[in-house]
PDB file of N, CA and C in Angstrom:
ATOM      1  N   MET A   1      82.008  72.265  64.875  1.00  0.00           N
ATOM      2  CA  MET A   1      81.857  73.754  64.638  1.00  0.00           C
ATOM      3  C   MET A   1      81.931  74.110  63.175  1.00  0.00           C
ATOM      4  N   GLU A   2      81.080  75.045  62.919  1.00  0.00           N
ATOM      5  CA  GLU A   2      80.961  75.633  61.597  1.00  0.00           C
ATOM      6  C   GLU A   2      81.322  77.061  61.646  1.00  0.00           C
ATOM      7  N   ASN A   3      81.799  77.597  60.606  1.00  0.00           N
ATOM      8  CA  ASN A   3      81.989  79.028  60.412  1.00  0.00           C
ATOM      9  C   ASN A   3      82.742  79.706  61.540  1.00  0.00           C
ATOM     10  N   GLY A   4      83.774  78.977  62.120  1.00  0.00           N
ATOM     11  CA  GLY A   4      84.614  79.716  63.117  1.00  0.00           C
ATOM     12  C   GLY A   4      83.946  79.741  64.526  1.00  0.00           C
ATOM     13  N   GLY A   5      83.272  78.738  65.031  1.00  0.00           N
ATOM     14  CA  GLY A   5      82.804  78.770  66.305  1.00  0.00           C
ATOM     15  C   GLY A   5      81.355  78.992  66.505  1.00  0.00           C
ATOM     16  N   TYR A   6      80.622  79.212  65.482  1.00  0.00           N
ATOM     17  CA  TYR A   6      79.153  79.367  65.638  1.00  0.00           C
ATOM     18  C   TYR A   6      78.433  78.624  64.453  1.00  0.00           C
ATOM     19  N   THR A   7      77.213  78.360  64.699  1.00  0.00           N
ATOM     20  CA  THR A   7      76.473  77.573  63.688  1.00  0.00           C
ATOM     21  C   THR A   7      75.262  78.507  63.197  1.00  0.00           C
ATOM     22  N   ASP A   8      75.110  78.451  61.976  1.00  0.00           N
ATOM     23  CA  ASP A   8      73.809  79.183  61.480  1.00  0.00           C
ATOM     24  C   ASP A   8      72.597  78.450  61.888  1.00  0.00           C
ATOM     25  N   GLN A   9      71.660  79.150  62.496  1.00  0.00           N
ATOM     26  CA  GLN A   9      70.386  78.517  62.958  1.00  0.00           C
ATOM     27  C   GLN A   9      69.237  79.384  62.290  1.00  0.00           C
ATOM     28  N   ILE A  10      68.372  78.748  61.628  1.00  0.00           N
ATOM     29  CA  ILE A  10      67.334  79.348  60.822  1.00  0.00           C
ATOM     30  C   ILE A  10      66.021  79.142  61.631  1.00  0.00           C
ATOM     31  N   ILE A  11      65.423  80.273  62.034  1.00  0.00           N
ATOM     32  CA  ILE A  11      64.137  80.265  62.713  1.00  0.00           C
ATOM     33  C   ILE A  11      63.214  81.199  62.140  1.00  0.00           C
ATOM     34  N   ALA A  12      62.029  80.759  61.638  1.00  0.00           N
ATOM     35  CA  ALA A  12      61.073  81.520  60.912  1.00  0.00           C
ATOM     36  C   ALA A  12      61.690  82.379  59.752  1.00  0.00           C
ATOM     37  N   ASN A  13      62.491  81.681  58.981  1.00  0.00           N
ATOM     38  CA  ASN A  13      63.168  82.181  57.800  1.00  0.00           C
ATOM     39  C   ASN A  13      64.136  83.386  58.126  1.00  0.00           C
ATOM     40  N   ALA A  14      64.615  83.420  59.371  1.00  0.00           N
ATOM     41  CA  ALA A  14      65.629  84.358  59.795  1.00  0.00           C
ATOM     42  C   ALA A  14      66.925  83.624  60.264  1.00  0.00           C
ATOM     43  N   SER A  15      68.012  83.988  59.880  1.00  0.00           N
ATOM     44  CA  SER A  15      69.279  83.353  60.246  1.00  0.00           C
ATOM     45  C   SER A  15      69.897  83.969  61.496  1.00  0.00           C
ATOM     46  N   TYR A  16      70.173  83.130  62.453  1.00  0.00           N
ATOM     47  CA  TYR A  16      70.793  83.522  63.769  1.00  0.00           C
ATOM     48  C   TYR A  16      72.069  82.781  63.965  1.00  0.00           C
ATOM     49  N   ASN A  17      72.990  83.413  64.698  1.00  0.00           N
ATOM     50  CA  ASN A  17      74.294  82.789  65.078  1.00  0.00           C
ATOM     51  C   ASN A  17      74.029  81.976  66.319  1.00  0.00           C
ATOM     52  N   ALA A  18      74.208  80.666  66.351  1.00  0.00           N
ATOM     53  CA  ALA A  18      74.053  79.909  67.435  1.00  0.00           C
ATOM     54  C   ALA A  18      75.360  79.298  67.901  1.00  0.00           C
ATOM     55  N   SER A  19      75.658  79.396  69.183  1.00  0.00           N
ATOM     56  CA  SER A  19      76.970  78.827  69.659  1.00  0.00           C
ATOM     57  C   SER A  19      76.905  77.341  69.730  1.00  0.00           C
ATOM     58  N   THR A  20      78.005  76.766  69.552  1.00  0.00           N
ATOM     59  CA  THR A  20      78.122  75.248  69.582  1.00  0.00           C
ATOM     60  C   THR A  20      78.641  74.861  70.979  1.00  0.00           C
ATOM     61  N   MET A  21      78.834  75.772  71.897  1.00  0.00           N
ATOM     62  CA  MET A  21      79.280  75.378  73.262  1.00  0.00           C
ATOM     63  C   MET A  21      78.103  74.810  74.034  1.00  0.00           C
ATOM     64  N   THR A  22      78.372  73.772  74.833  1.00  0.00           N
ATOM     65  CA  THR A  22      77.310  73.061  75.483  1.00  0.00           C
ATOM     66  C   THR A  22      76.875  73.871  76.689  1.00  0.00           C
ATOM     67  N   VAL A  23      75.685  73.709  77.156  1.00  0.00           N
ATOM     68  CA  VAL A  23      75.147  74.325  78.336  1.00  0.00           C
ATOM     69  C   VAL A  23      75.792  73.988  79.541  1.00  0.00           C
ATOM     70  N   PHE A  24      76.427  72.817  79.600  1.00  0.00           N
ATOM     71  CA  PHE A  24      77.168  72.312  80.807  1.00  0.00           C
ATOM     72  C   PHE A  24      78.391  73.089  81.047  1.00  0.00           C
ATOM     73  N   ALA A  25      78.837  73.913  80.150  1.00  0.00           N
ATOM     74  CA  ALA A  25      79.953  74.830  80.446  1.00  0.00           C
ATOM     75  C   ALA A  25      79.677  75.880  81.386  1.00  0.00           C
ATOM     76  N   GLN A  26      78.349  76.103  81.634  1.00  0.00           N
ATOM     77  CA  GLN A  26      77.983  77.163  82.622  1.00  0.00           C
ATOM     78  C   GLN A  26      78.023  76.677  84.114  1.00  0.00           C
ATOM     79  N   ILE A  27      78.061  75.367  84.224  1.00  0.00           N
ATOM     80  CA  ILE A  27      77.947  74.799  85.636  1.00  0.00           C
ATOM     81  C   ILE A  27      79.042  75.349  86.580  1.00  0.00           C
ATOM     82  N   PRO A  28      80.340  75.474  86.218  1.00  0.00           N
ATOM     83  CA  PRO A  28      81.300  76.057  87.103  1.00  0.00           C
ATOM     84  C   PRO A  28      80.913  77.586  87.531  1.00  0.00           C
ATOM     85  N   GLN A  29      80.449  78.308  86.577  1.00  0.00           N
ATOM     86  CA  GLN A  29      80.121  79.707  86.838  1.00  0.00           C
ATOM     87  C   GLN A  29      78.951  79.809  87.844  1.00  0.00           C
ATOM     88  N   TYR A  30      77.975  78.998  87.653  1.00  0.00           N
ATOM     89  CA  TYR A  30      76.800  78.979  88.587  1.00  0.00           C
ATOM     90  C   TYR A  30      77.195  78.470  89.893  1.00  0.00           C
ATOM     91  N   PHE A  31      78.071  77.473  89.986  1.00  0.00           N
ATOM     92  CA  PHE A  31      78.480  76.986  91.275  1.00  0.00           C
ATOM     93  C   PHE A  31      79.307  77.968  92.079  1.00  0.00           C
ATOM     94  N   ILE A  32      80.159  78.607  91.369  1.00  0.00           N
ATOM     95  CA  ILE A  32      80.936  79.703  92.037  1.00  0.00           C
ATOM     96  C   ILE A  32      80.117  80.811  92.520  1.00  0.00           C
ATOM     97  N   PHE A  33      79.262  81.234  91.640  1.00  0.00           N
ATOM     98  CA  PHE A  33      78.295  82.403  92.078  1.00  0.00           C
ATOM     99  C   PHE A  33      77.380  81.999  93.196  1.00  0.00           C
ATOM    100  N   GLY A  34      76.847  80.783  93.193  1.00  0.00           N
ATOM    101  CA  GLY A  34      76.020  80.275  94.367  1.00  0.00           C
ATOM    102  C   GLY A  34      76.814  80.177  95.585  1.00  0.00           C
ATOM    103  N   ALA A  35      78.056  79.645  95.556  1.00  0.00           N
ATOM    104  CA  ALA A  35      78.802  79.567  96.727  1.00  0.00           C
ATOM    105  C   ALA A  35      79.151  80.910  97.352  1.00  0.00           C
ATOM    106  N   SER A  36      79.498  81.971  96.453  1.00  0.00           N
ATOM    107  CA  SER A  36      79.823  83.195  96.941  1.00  0.00           C
ATOM    108  C   SER A  36      78.585  84.027  97.533  1.00  0.00           C
ATOM    109  N   GLU A  37      77.395  83.752  96.996  1.00  0.00           N
ATOM    110  CA  GLU A  37      76.199  84.289  97.539  1.00  0.00           C
ATOM    111  C   GLU A  37      75.989  83.672  99.024  1.00  0.00           C
ATOM    112  N   ILE A  38      76.128  82.395  99.095  1.00  0.00           N
ATOM    113  CA  ILE A  38      75.919  81.774 100.424  1.00  0.00           C
ATOM    114  C   ILE A  38      76.908  82.287 101.458  1.00  0.00           C
ATOM    115  N   LEU A  39      78.251  82.349 101.123  1.00  0.00           N
ATOM    116  CA  LEU A  39      79.236  82.722 101.938  1.00  0.00           C
ATOM    117  C   LEU A  39      79.078  84.315 102.378  1.00  0.00           C
ATOM    118  N   THR A  40      78.667  85.113 101.427  1.00  0.00           N
ATOM    119  CA  THR A  40      78.424  86.464 101.718  1.00  0.00           C
ATOM    120  C   THR A  40      77.309  86.713 102.566  1.00  0.00           C
ATOM    121  N   SER A  41      76.175  86.020 102.360  1.00  0.00           N
ATOM    122  CA  SER A  41      75.030  86.198 103.070  1.00  0.00           C
ATOM    123  C   SER A  41      75.128  85.740 104.524  1.00  0.00           C
ATOM    124  N   ILE A  42      75.855  84.627 104.718  1.00  0.00           N
ATOM    125  CA  ILE A  42      76.069  84.141 106.139  1.00  0.00           C
ATOM    126  C   ILE A  42      76.936  85.079 106.877  1.00  0.00           C
ATOM    127  N   THR A  43      77.986  85.625 106.235  1.00  0.00           N
ATOM    128  CA  THR A  43      78.923  86.537 106.883  1.00  0.00           C
ATOM    129  C   THR A  43      78.219  87.857 107.275  1.00  0.00           C
ATOM    130  N   GLY A  44      77.398  88.382 106.386  1.00  0.00           N
ATOM    131  CA  GLY A  44      76.666  89.602 106.639  1.00  0.00           C
ATOM    132  C   GLY A  44      75.609  89.402 107.765  1.00  0.00           C
ATOM    133  N   MET A  45      74.921  88.335 107.792  1.00  0.00           N
ATOM    134  CA  MET A  45      73.941  88.083 108.869  1.00  0.00           C
ATOM    135  C   MET A  45      74.631  87.895 110.217  1.00  0.00           C
ATOM    136  N   GLU A  46      75.701  87.153 110.199  1.00  0.00           N
ATOM    137  CA  GLU A  46      76.492  86.846 111.395  1.00  0.00           C
ATOM    138  C   GLU A  46      76.986  88.173 111.986  1.00  0.00           C
ATOM    139  N   PHE A  47      77.549  89.059 111.149  1.00  0.00           N
ATOM    140  CA  PHE A  47      78.073  90.292 111.664  1.00  0.00           C
ATOM    141  C   PHE A  47      76.976  91.162 112.199  1.00  0.00           C
ATOM    142  N   ALA A  48      75.801  91.187 111.515  1.00  0.00           N
ATOM    143  CA  ALA A  48      74.668  91.975 111.991  1.00  0.00           C
ATOM    144  C   ALA A  48      74.213  91.582 113.365  1.00  0.00           C
ATOM    145  N   TYR A  49      74.180  90.280 113.618  1.00  0.00           N
ATOM    146  CA  TYR A  49      73.741  89.824 114.913  1.00  0.00           C
ATOM    147  C   TYR A  49      74.757  89.617 115.982  1.00  0.00           C
ATOM    148  N   SER A  50      76.046  89.600 115.673  1.00  0.00           N
ATOM    149  CA  SER A  50      77.088  89.377 116.683  1.00  0.00           C
ATOM    150  C   SER A  50      77.786  90.753 117.013  1.00  0.00           C
ATOM    151  N   GLN A  51      77.960  91.663 116.123  1.00  0.00           N
ATOM    152  CA  GLN A  51      78.800  92.853 116.396  1.00  0.00           C
ATOM    153  C   GLN A  51      77.879  94.090 116.620  1.00  0.00           C
ATOM    154  N   ALA A  52      76.690  94.158 116.238  1.00  0.00           N
ATOM    155  CA  ALA A  52      75.843  95.273 116.343  1.00  0.00           C
ATOM    156  C   ALA A  52      75.129  95.330 117.671  1.00  0.00           C
ATOM    157  N   PRO A  53      74.862  96.512 118.212  1.00  0.00           N
ATOM    158  CA  PRO A  53      74.009  96.546 119.439  1.00  0.00           C
ATOM    159  C   PRO A  53      72.586  95.963 119.124  1.00  0.00           C
ATOM    160  N   LYS A  54      71.862  95.589 120.222  1.00  0.00           N
ATOM    161  CA  LYS A  54      70.563  94.909 119.902  1.00  0.00           C
ATOM    162  C   LYS A  54      69.591  95.972 119.220  1.00  0.00           C
ATOM    163  N   VAL A  55      69.733  97.229 119.476  1.00  0.00           N
ATOM    164  CA  VAL A  55      68.717  98.127 118.850  1.00  0.00           C
ATOM    165  C   VAL A  55      69.033  98.450 117.399  1.00  0.00           C
ATOM    166  N   LEU A  56      70.246  98.123 116.926  1.00  0.00           N
ATOM    167  CA  LEU A  56      70.609  98.342 115.537  1.00  0.00           C
ATOM    168  C   LEU A  56      70.742  97.066 114.747  1.00  0.00           C
ATOM    169  N   GLN A  57      70.500  95.963 115.226  1.00  0.00           N
ATOM    170  CA  GLN A  57      70.649  94.626 114.476  1.00  0.00           C
ATOM    171  C   GLN A  57      69.793  94.625 113.300  1.00  0.00           C
ATOM    172  N   GLY A  58      68.504  95.060 113.489  1.00  0.00           N
ATOM    173  CA  GLY A  58      67.563  95.083 112.336  1.00  0.00           C
ATOM    174  C   GLY A  58      68.008  96.111 111.227  1.00  0.00           C
ATOM    175  N   VAL A  59      68.461  97.210 111.666  1.00  0.00           N
ATOM    176  CA  VAL A  59      68.975  98.277 110.771  1.00  0.00           C
ATOM    177  C   VAL A  59      70.102  97.888 109.955  1.00  0.00           C
ATOM    178  N   LEU A  60      71.055  97.223 110.673  1.00  0.00           N
ATOM    179  CA  LEU A  60      72.204  96.720 110.009  1.00  0.00           C
ATOM    180  C   LEU A  60      71.982  95.632 108.956  1.00  0.00           C
ATOM    181  N   LEU A  61      71.025  94.697 109.352  1.00  0.00           N
ATOM    182  CA  LEU A  61      70.727  93.659 108.460  1.00  0.00           C
ATOM    183  C   LEU A  61      69.973  94.276 107.193  1.00  0.00           C
ATOM    184  N   GLY A  62      69.059  95.301 107.514  1.00  0.00           N
ATOM    185  CA  GLY A  62      68.392  95.903 106.364  1.00  0.00           C
ATOM    186  C   GLY A  62      69.281  96.520 105.442  1.00  0.00           C
ATOM    187  N   LEU A  63      70.375  97.285 105.995  1.00  0.00           N
ATOM    188  CA  LEU A  63      71.355  97.940 105.112  1.00  0.00           C
ATOM    189  C   LEU A  63      72.179  96.887 104.262  1.00  0.00           C
ATOM    190  N   PHE A  64      72.432  95.775 104.949  1.00  0.00           N
ATOM    191  CA  PHE A  64      73.189  94.721 104.135  1.00  0.00           C
ATOM    192  C   PHE A  64      72.342  94.171 103.075  1.00  0.00           C
ATOM    193  N   LEU A  65      71.068  93.859 103.276  1.00  0.00           N
ATOM    194  CA  LEU A  65      70.137  93.398 102.196  1.00  0.00           C
ATOM    195  C   LEU A  65      69.893  94.542 101.091  1.00  0.00           C
ATOM    196  N   PHE A  66      69.863  95.750 101.640  1.00  0.00           N
ATOM    197  CA  PHE A  66      69.705  96.858 100.624  1.00  0.00           C
ATOM    198  C   PHE A  66      70.911  96.920  99.727  1.00  0.00           C
ATOM    199  N   THR A  67      72.139  96.807 100.300  1.00  0.00           N
ATOM    200  CA  THR A  67      73.204  96.823  99.321  1.00  0.00           C
ATOM    201  C   THR A  67      73.423  95.651  98.422  1.00  0.00           C
ATOM    202  N   ALA A  68      72.912  94.482  98.918  1.00  0.00           N
ATOM    203  CA  ALA A  68      72.919  93.197  98.026  1.00  0.00           C
ATOM    204  C   ALA A  68      71.878  93.479  96.879  1.00  0.00           C
ATOM    205  N   GLY A  69      70.736  94.091  97.190  1.00  0.00           N
ATOM    206  CA  GLY A  69      69.773  94.407  96.148  1.00  0.00           C
ATOM    207  C   GLY A  69      70.240  95.427  95.168  1.00  0.00           C
ATOM    208  N   LEU A  70      70.888  96.434  95.768  1.00  0.00           N
ATOM    209  CA  LEU A  70      71.471  97.420  94.809  1.00  0.00           C
ATOM    210  C   LEU A  70      72.541  96.925  93.907  1.00  0.00           C
ATOM    211  N   GLY A  71      73.338  95.995  94.449  1.00  0.00           N
ATOM    212  CA  GLY A  71      74.348  95.378  93.607  1.00  0.00           C
ATOM    213  C   GLY A  71      73.628  94.542  92.333  1.00  0.00           C
ATOM    214  N   SER A  72      72.504  93.846  92.749  1.00  0.00           N
ATOM    215  CA  SER A  72      71.805  93.101  91.665  1.00  0.00           C
ATOM    216  C   SER A  72      71.259  94.108  90.637  1.00  0.00           C
ATOM    217  N   TYR A  73      70.739  95.161  91.121  1.00  0.00           N
ATOM    218  CA  TYR A  73      70.231  96.240  90.255  1.00  0.00           C
ATOM    219  C   TYR A  73      71.288  96.817  89.302  1.00  0.00           C
ATOM    220  N   LEU A  74      72.384  97.063  89.879  1.00  0.00           N
ATOM    221  CA  LEU A  74      73.475  97.576  89.088  1.00  0.00           C
ATOM    222  C   LEU A  74      73.990  96.609  88.086  1.00  0.00           C
ATOM    223  N   GLY A  75      73.940  95.329  88.386  1.00  0.00           N
ATOM    224  CA  GLY A  75      74.339  94.309  87.465  1.00  0.00           C
ATOM    225  C   GLY A  75      73.376  94.191  86.280  1.00  0.00           C
ATOM    226  N   SER A  76      71.993  94.387  86.616  1.00  0.00           N
ATOM    227  CA  SER A  76      71.026  94.377  85.518  1.00  0.00           C
ATOM    228  C   SER A  76      71.235  95.628  84.718  1.00  0.00           C
ATOM    229  N   LEU A  77      71.578  96.766  85.276  1.00  0.00           N
ATOM    230  CA  LEU A  77      71.800  97.997  84.491  1.00  0.00           C
ATOM    231  C   LEU A  77      73.004  97.800  83.606  1.00  0.00           C
ATOM    232  N   LEU A  78      74.049  97.142  84.015  1.00  0.00           N
ATOM    233  CA  LEU A  78      75.156  96.908  83.244  1.00  0.00           C
ATOM    234  C   LEU A  78      74.829  96.038  81.995  1.00  0.00           C
ATOM    235  N   VAL A  79      73.871  95.025  82.158  1.00  0.00           N
ATOM    236  CA  VAL A  79      73.442  94.253  81.036  1.00  0.00           C
ATOM    237  C   VAL A  79      72.778  95.124  79.987  1.00  0.00           C
ATOM    238  N   ILE A  80      71.952  96.016  80.564  1.00  0.00           N
ATOM    239  CA  ILE A  80      71.134  96.901  79.600  1.00  0.00           C
ATOM    240  C   ILE A  80      72.084  97.834  78.813  1.00  0.00           C
ATOM    241  N   ILE A  81      73.100  98.367  79.469  1.00  0.00           N
ATOM    242  CA  ILE A  81      74.076  99.228  78.904  1.00  0.00           C
ATOM    243  C   ILE A  81      74.870  98.495  77.830  1.00  0.00           C
ATOM    244  N   VAL A  82      75.334  97.287  78.114  1.00  0.00           N
ATOM    245  CA  VAL A  82      76.060  96.485  77.093  1.00  0.00           C
ATOM    246  C   VAL A  82      75.157  96.090  75.856  1.00  0.00           C
ATOM    247  N   ASN A  83      73.922  95.732  76.217  1.00  0.00           N
ATOM    248  CA  ASN A  83      72.932  95.394  75.132  1.00  0.00           C
ATOM    249  C   ASN A  83      72.723  96.660  74.282  1.00  0.00           C
ATOM    250  N   ALA A  84      72.563  97.872  74.803  1.00  0.00           N
ATOM    251  CA  ALA A  84      72.365  99.060  74.057  1.00  0.00           C
ATOM    252  C   ALA A  84      73.611  99.400  73.243  1.00  0.00           C
ATOM    253  N   ALA A  85      74.795  99.293  73.842  1.00  0.00           N
ATOM    254  CA  ALA A  85      76.024  99.640  73.220  1.00  0.00           C
ATOM    255  C   ALA A  85      76.433  98.682  72.002  1.00  0.00           C
ATOM    256  N   THR A  86      75.897  97.402  72.137  1.00  0.00           N
ATOM    257  CA  THR A  86      76.217  96.516  70.991  1.00  0.00           C
ATOM    258  C   THR A  86      75.058  96.301  70.113  1.00  0.00           C
ATOM    259  N   LYS A  87      74.028  97.107  70.282  1.00  0.00           N
ATOM    260  CA  LYS A  87      72.762  97.048  69.506  1.00  0.00           C
ATOM    261  C   LYS A  87      72.193  95.717  69.473  1.00  0.00           C
ATOM    262  N   GLY A  88      72.221  95.018  70.643  1.00  0.00           N
ATOM    263  CA  GLY A  88      71.553  93.739  70.744  1.00  0.00           C
ATOM    264  C   GLY A  88      72.253  92.551  70.132  1.00  0.00           C
ATOM    265  N   SER A  89      73.407  92.753  69.557  1.00  0.00           N
ATOM    266  CA  SER A  89      74.054  91.738  68.821  1.00  0.00           C
ATOM    267  C   SER A  89      75.615  91.737  69.306  1.00  0.00           C
ATOM    268  N   TYR A  90      75.819  91.009  70.405  1.00  0.00           N
ATOM    269  CA  TYR A  90      77.267  90.914  70.881  1.00  0.00           C
ATOM    270  C   TYR A  90      77.809  89.530  70.507  1.00  0.00           C
ATOM    271  N   LEU A  91      77.176  88.811  69.581  1.00  0.00           N
ATOM    272  CA  LEU A  91      77.766  87.555  69.071  1.00  0.00           C
ATOM    273  C   LEU A  91      78.466  87.803  67.800  1.00  0.00           C
ATOM    274  N   VAL A  92      79.120  86.811  67.416  1.00  0.00           N
ATOM    275  CA  VAL A  92      79.958  86.909  66.160  1.00  0.00           C
ATOM    276  C   VAL A  92      79.037  87.095  64.988  1.00  0.00           C
ATOM    277  N   ASP A  93      79.245  88.214  64.165  1.00  0.00           N
ATOM    278  CA  ASP A  93      78.546  88.470  62.971  1.00  0.00           C
ATOM    279  C   ASP A  93      79.088  87.654  61.766  1.00  0.00           C
ATOM    280  N   LYS A  94      78.333  87.488  60.795  1.00  0.00           N
ATOM    281  CA  LYS A  94      78.837  86.764  59.631  1.00  0.00           C
ATOM    282  C   LYS A  94      79.842  87.536  58.842  1.00  0.00           C
TER     283      LYS A  94
END
């Protein structure tokens, strides 16, 4: 590691701060996120088909998928807000 945890990377005569952390450090996060998505989806679909009346099963499943999509949208919105608040540079400055 150079300069306190980041490395200067020069691309097209512009200097960028590059992390020295390996990409394999993301494996646990992706595994936990994937497992939570699987468990949540199975639970929501099971509830929609076992607890709801026949005429409302489709509506309940649609609401479940709508809320999952809304959560993804709000997550994207949060990324946009953080990016705007930090002016696109939330990495360590020189």
